[in-house]
């Protein structure tokens, strides 16, 4: 697929998501999650070369994005120790937004009669929920396990999707580490702006203590540098990537 064709395909997927009237309402009222264009990019890359028609492929990617949106939206619900708490009405609307995205996901895959994919992605949903619980409650024994679980909170659905379409493990690992890197960068930026991060409990618990750093910000920067090196290595070893994906990976690495 040419660069222009790839961009056109991504625009088609984005339009399928945005054209939903309820999606537009939720965005205008700041109740729904934001579509992750990097997830869209990796999903589109994973499905390229499949036997699906372009139209069906676009719908499958958009359906999977709805599921990711559902989880991102539900994740907006406060943890007990969050500094800023939602009102009850805000919480109810956020839950309804997540349920709406889930309904779109199930309906689309059912219409396409892709029940095996639906089951595969549902297992990704379960892994996401388990990983979120493990991270929040610190049910992990080692530094490596902590990062693995943290990566799954943002990449388990993508991983199941890519495996379903028989992508090589190096590409799947690249996607998982890329989304982990983005999460870590987001947490660092949030901490610099607000002094708050959900990862601070891991620092206080003693994970990655071997880094011997005295403050949370330096601790997180060290981890980010390690993950960047892993992403760079995986990018070089993965099967040839589309120009648009490779450009985006380099952009995030240089951030």
PDB file of C-alpha atoms in Angstrom, residues 92-246:
ATOM      1  CA  UNK A  92     -22.953   8.312  35.499  1.00  0.00           C
ATOM      2  CA  UNK A  93     -22.507  10.035  32.130  1.00  0.00           C
ATOM      3  CA  UNK A  94     -18.978   8.666  31.824  1.00  0.00           C
ATOM      4  CA  UNK A  95     -20.189   5.118  32.475  1.00  0.00           C
ATOM      5  CA  UNK A  96     -22.947   5.564  29.892  1.00  0.00           C
ATOM      6  CA  UNK A  97     -20.404   6.853  27.365  1.00  0.00           C
ATOM      7  CA  UNK A  98     -18.262   3.759  27.882  1.00  0.00           C
ATOM      8  CA  UNK A  99     -21.305   1.511  27.535  1.00  0.00           C
ATOM      9  CA  UNK A 100     -22.225   3.289  24.291  1.00  0.00           C
ATOM     10  CA  UNK A 101     -18.810   2.603  22.779  1.00  0.00           C
ATOM     11  CA  UNK A 102     -19.017  -1.045  23.851  1.00  0.00           C
ATOM     12  CA  UNK A 103     -22.397  -1.403  22.158  1.00  0.00           C
ATOM     13  CA  UNK A 104     -20.989  -0.033  18.893  1.00  0.00           C
ATOM     14  CA  UNK A 105     -18.102  -2.494  19.071  1.00  0.00           C
ATOM     15  CA  UNK A 106     -20.317  -5.544  19.604  1.00  0.00           C
ATOM     16  CA  UNK A 107     -22.834  -4.474  16.974  1.00  0.00           C
ATOM     17  CA  UNK A 108     -20.203  -3.873  14.290  1.00  0.00           C
ATOM     18  CA  UNK A 109     -18.407  -7.199  14.730  1.00  0.00           C
ATOM     19  CA  UNK A 110     -21.720  -9.060  14.962  1.00  0.00           C
ATOM     20  CA  UNK A 111     -22.853  -7.495  11.684  1.00  0.00           C
ATOM     21  CA  UNK A 112     -19.581  -8.601  10.083  1.00  0.00           C
ATOM     22  CA  UNK A 113     -20.043 -12.090  11.606  1.00  0.00           C
ATOM     23  CA  UNK A 114     -16.547 -11.964  13.097  1.00  0.00           C
ATOM     24  CA  UNK A 115     -17.348 -13.800  16.317  1.00  0.00           C
ATOM     25  CA  UNK A 116     -13.852 -15.359  16.684  1.00  0.00           C
ATOM     26  CA  UNK A 117     -12.303 -11.896  16.587  1.00  0.00           C
ATOM     27  CA  UNK A 118     -14.874 -10.665  19.085  1.00  0.00           C
ATOM     28  CA  UNK A 119     -13.888 -13.489  21.455  1.00  0.00           C
ATOM     29  CA  UNK A 120     -10.193 -12.755  20.974  1.00  0.00           C
ATOM     30  CA  UNK A 121     -10.667  -9.082  21.751  1.00  0.00           C
ATOM     31  CA  UNK A 122     -12.851  -9.893  24.734  1.00  0.00           C
ATOM     32  CA  UNK A 123      -9.943 -11.853  26.196  1.00  0.00           C
ATOM     33  CA  UNK A 124      -7.888  -8.688  25.674  1.00  0.00           C
ATOM     34  CA  UNK A 125     -10.508  -6.788  27.654  1.00  0.00           C
ATOM     35  CA  UNK A 126     -10.166  -9.282  30.498  1.00  0.00           C
ATOM     36  CA  UNK A 127      -6.365  -8.970  30.437  1.00  0.00           C
ATOM     37  CA  UNK A 128      -6.711  -5.181  30.519  1.00  0.00           C
ATOM     38  CA  UNK A 129      -8.958  -5.289  33.565  1.00  0.00           C
ATOM     39  CA  UNK A 130      -6.688  -7.755  35.377  1.00  0.00           C
ATOM     40  CA  UNK A 131      -3.604  -5.670  34.604  1.00  0.00           C
ATOM     41  CA  UNK A 132      -5.274  -2.485  35.857  1.00  0.00           C
ATOM     42  CA  UNK A 133      -6.149  -4.226  39.114  1.00  0.00           C
ATOM     43  CA  UNK A 134      -2.612  -5.589  39.493  1.00  0.00           C
ATOM     44  CA  UNK A 135      -1.125  -2.143  38.910  1.00  0.00           C
ATOM     45  CA  UNK A 136      -3.492  -0.276  41.208  1.00  0.00           C
ATOM     46  CA  UNK A 137      -3.165  -2.798  44.036  1.00  0.00           C
ATOM     47  CA  UNK A 138       0.545  -3.460  43.310  1.00  0.00           C
ATOM     48  CA  UNK A 139      -0.017  -7.203  42.905  1.00  0.00           C
ATOM     49  CA  UNK A 140       3.325  -7.636  41.139  1.00  0.00           C
ATOM     50  CA  UNK A 141       6.529  -9.088  42.518  1.00  0.00           C
ATOM     51  CA  UNK A 142       9.270  -7.708  40.261  1.00  0.00           C
ATOM     52  CA  UNK A 143      10.199  -4.605  38.278  1.00  0.00           C
ATOM     53  CA  UNK A 144       9.814  -6.489  35.000  1.00  0.00           C
ATOM     54  CA  UNK A 145       6.360  -7.757  35.980  1.00  0.00           C
ATOM     55  CA  UNK A 146       5.281  -4.237  36.918  1.00  0.00           C
ATOM     56  CA  UNK A 147       6.171  -2.871  33.463  1.00  0.00           C
ATOM     57  CA  UNK A 148       4.588  -5.881  31.755  1.00  0.00           C
ATOM     58  CA  UNK A 149       1.313  -5.306  33.581  1.00  0.00           C
ATOM     59  CA  UNK A 150       1.468  -1.566  32.947  1.00  0.00           C
ATOM     60  CA  UNK A 151       1.973  -2.211  29.222  1.00  0.00           C
ATOM     61  CA  UNK A 152      -1.049  -4.524  29.150  1.00  0.00           C
ATOM     62  CA  UNK A 153      -3.294  -1.791  30.540  1.00  0.00           C
ATOM     63  CA  UNK A 154      -2.862   0.044  27.227  1.00  0.00           C
ATOM     64  CA  UNK A 155      -1.929  -2.705  24.770  1.00  0.00           C
ATOM     65  CA  UNK A 156      -3.729  -5.971  25.611  1.00  0.00           C
ATOM     66  CA  UNK A 157      -6.542  -5.338  23.111  1.00  0.00           C
ATOM     67  CA  UNK A 158      -4.068  -4.361  20.387  1.00  0.00           C
ATOM     68  CA  UNK A 159      -2.002  -7.472  21.122  1.00  0.00           C
ATOM     69  CA  UNK A 160      -4.996  -9.801  20.700  1.00  0.00           C
ATOM     70  CA  UNK A 161      -5.978  -7.986  17.518  1.00  0.00           C
ATOM     71  CA  UNK A 162      -2.506  -8.296  15.985  1.00  0.00           C
ATOM     72  CA  UNK A 163      -2.217 -11.978  16.958  1.00  0.00           C
ATOM     73  CA  UNK A 164      -5.613 -12.681  15.364  1.00  0.00           C
ATOM     74  CA  UNK A 165      -4.313 -11.250  12.081  1.00  0.00           C
ATOM     75  CA  UNK A 166      -1.121 -13.304  12.442  1.00  0.00           C
ATOM     76  CA  UNK A 167       1.380 -10.485  12.856  1.00  0.00           C
ATOM     77  CA  UNK A 168       4.873 -11.433  13.957  1.00  0.00           C
ATOM     78  CA  UNK A 169       5.738 -11.250  17.653  1.00  0.00           C
ATOM     79  CA  UNK A 170       8.355  -8.543  17.155  1.00  0.00           C
ATOM     80  CA  UNK A 171       5.725  -6.209  15.697  1.00  0.00           C
ATOM     81  CA  UNK A 172       3.336  -6.998  18.562  1.00  0.00           C
ATOM     82  CA  UNK A 173       6.066  -6.339  21.133  1.00  0.00           C
ATOM     83  CA  UNK A 174       6.901  -3.088  19.356  1.00  0.00           C
ATOM     84  CA  UNK A 175       3.292  -1.928  19.655  1.00  0.00           C
ATOM     85  CA  UNK A 176       3.107  -2.894  23.321  1.00  0.00           C
ATOM     86  CA  UNK A 177       6.337  -1.084  24.183  1.00  0.00           C
ATOM     87  CA  UNK A 178       5.335   1.933  22.102  1.00  0.00           C
ATOM     88  CA  UNK A 179       2.055   2.305  24.027  1.00  0.00           C
ATOM     89  CA  UNK A 180       3.942   1.794  27.289  1.00  0.00           C
ATOM     90  CA  UNK A 181       6.307   4.599  26.318  1.00  0.00           C
ATOM     91  CA  UNK A 182       3.401   6.908  25.562  1.00  0.00           C
ATOM     92  CA  UNK A 183       1.812   6.106  28.916  1.00  0.00           C
ATOM     93  CA  UNK A 184       5.036   6.844  30.774  1.00  0.00           C
ATOM     94  CA  UNK A 185       5.528  10.112  28.890  1.00  0.00           C
ATOM     95  CA  UNK A 186       1.954  11.115  29.683  1.00  0.00           C
ATOM     96  CA  UNK A 187       2.469  10.356  33.371  1.00  0.00           C
ATOM     97  CA  UNK A 188       5.683  12.421  33.408  1.00  0.00           C
ATOM     98  CA  UNK A 189       4.002  15.400  31.741  1.00  0.00           C
ATOM     99  CA  UNK A 190       1.042  15.139  34.104  1.00  0.00           C
ATOM    100  CA  UNK A 191       3.334  15.060  37.112  1.00  0.00           C
ATOM    101  CA  UNK A 192       5.284  18.100  35.924  1.00  0.00           C
ATOM    102  CA  UNK A 193       2.043  20.031  35.453  1.00  0.00           C
ATOM    103  CA  UNK A 194       0.102  18.926  38.524  1.00  0.00           C
ATOM    104  CA  UNK A 195       2.436  17.049  40.855  1.00  0.00           C
ATOM    105  CA  UNK A 196       0.112  14.019  40.534  1.00  0.00           C
ATOM    106  CA  UNK A 197       0.703  10.613  38.930  1.00  0.00           C
ATOM    107  CA  UNK A 198      -0.904   7.220  39.496  1.00  0.00           C
ATOM    108  CA  UNK A 199       2.558   5.692  39.115  1.00  0.00           C
ATOM    109  CA  UNK A 200       3.961   7.460  42.154  1.00  0.00           C
ATOM    110  CA  UNK A 201       2.795   4.643  44.416  1.00  0.00           C
ATOM    111  CA  UNK A 202       5.136   2.280  42.553  1.00  0.00           C
ATOM    112  CA  UNK A 203       8.078   4.605  43.229  1.00  0.00           C
ATOM    113  CA  UNK A 204       7.127   4.861  46.897  1.00  0.00           C
ATOM    114  CA  UNK A 205       6.741   1.069  47.069  1.00  0.00           C
ATOM    115  CA  UNK A 206      10.344   0.630  45.913  1.00  0.00           C
ATOM    116  CA  UNK A 207      10.045  -0.636  42.342  1.00  0.00           C
ATOM    117  CA  UNK A 208      13.149   0.031  40.215  1.00  0.00           C
ATOM    118  CA  UNK A 209      15.044   0.978  43.377  1.00  0.00           C
ATOM    119  CA  UNK A 210      18.222  -0.222  41.701  1.00  0.00           C
ATOM    120  CA  UNK A 211      18.179   3.030  39.733  1.00  0.00           C
ATOM    121  CA  UNK A 212      19.193   4.784  42.974  1.00  0.00           C
ATOM    122  CA  UNK A 213      17.378   8.033  42.187  1.00  0.00           C
ATOM    123  CA  UNK A 214      16.092  10.321  44.911  1.00  0.00           C
ATOM    124  CA  UNK A 215      12.839  11.647  43.403  1.00  0.00           C
ATOM    125  CA  UNK A 216       9.879  10.419  41.385  1.00  0.00           C
ATOM    126  CA  UNK A 217      10.548  12.560  38.311  1.00  0.00           C
ATOM    127  CA  UNK A 218      14.110  11.274  37.877  1.00  0.00           C
ATOM    128  CA  UNK A 219      12.907   7.712  38.535  1.00  0.00           C
ATOM    129  CA  UNK A 220      10.318   7.991  35.778  1.00  0.00           C
ATOM    130  CA  UNK A 221      12.769   9.598  33.333  1.00  0.00           C
ATOM    131  CA  UNK A 222      15.167   6.665  33.825  1.00  0.00           C
ATOM    132  CA  UNK A 223      12.410   4.160  33.031  1.00  0.00           C
ATOM    133  CA  UNK A 224      11.368   6.163  29.965  1.00  0.00           C
ATOM    134  CA  UNK A 225      14.931   6.072  28.645  1.00  0.00           C
ATOM    135  CA  UNK A 226      15.058   2.277  29.072  1.00  0.00           C
ATOM    136  CA  UNK A 227      11.749   1.808  27.256  1.00  0.00           C
ATOM    137  CA  UNK A 228      12.864   4.124  24.452  1.00  0.00           C
ATOM    138  CA  UNK A 229      15.890   1.902  23.873  1.00  0.00           C
ATOM    139  CA  UNK A 230      13.628  -1.157  23.722  1.00  0.00           C
ATOM    140  CA  UNK A 231      11.291   0.528  21.215  1.00  0.00           C
ATOM    141  CA  UNK A 232      14.238   1.541  19.040  1.00  0.00           C
ATOM    142  CA  UNK A 233      15.613  -2.006  19.087  1.00  0.00           C
ATOM    143  CA  UNK A 234      12.247  -3.572  18.230  1.00  0.00           C
ATOM    144  CA  UNK A 235      11.683  -1.058  15.426  1.00  0.00           C
ATOM    145  CA  UNK A 236      14.939  -2.103  13.791  1.00  0.00           C
ATOM    146  CA  UNK A 237      14.138  -5.828  14.112  1.00  0.00           C
ATOM    147  CA  UNK A 238      10.483  -5.740  13.092  1.00  0.00           C
ATOM    148  CA  UNK A 239       9.252  -6.555   9.608  1.00  0.00           C
ATOM    149  CA  UNK A 240       9.275  -3.497   7.299  1.00  0.00           C
ATOM    150  CA  UNK A 241       6.881  -0.866   8.606  1.00  0.00           C
ATOM    151  CA  UNK A 242       4.853   1.608   6.620  1.00  0.00           C
ATOM    152  CA  UNK A 243       6.429   5.039   6.261  1.00  0.00           C
ATOM    153  CA  UNK A 244       3.644   6.690   8.223  1.00  0.00           C
ATOM    154  CA  UNK A 245       4.052   4.328  11.198  1.00  0.00           C
ATOM    155  CA  UNK A 246       7.834   4.511  11.240  1.00  0.00           C
TER     156      UNK A 246
END
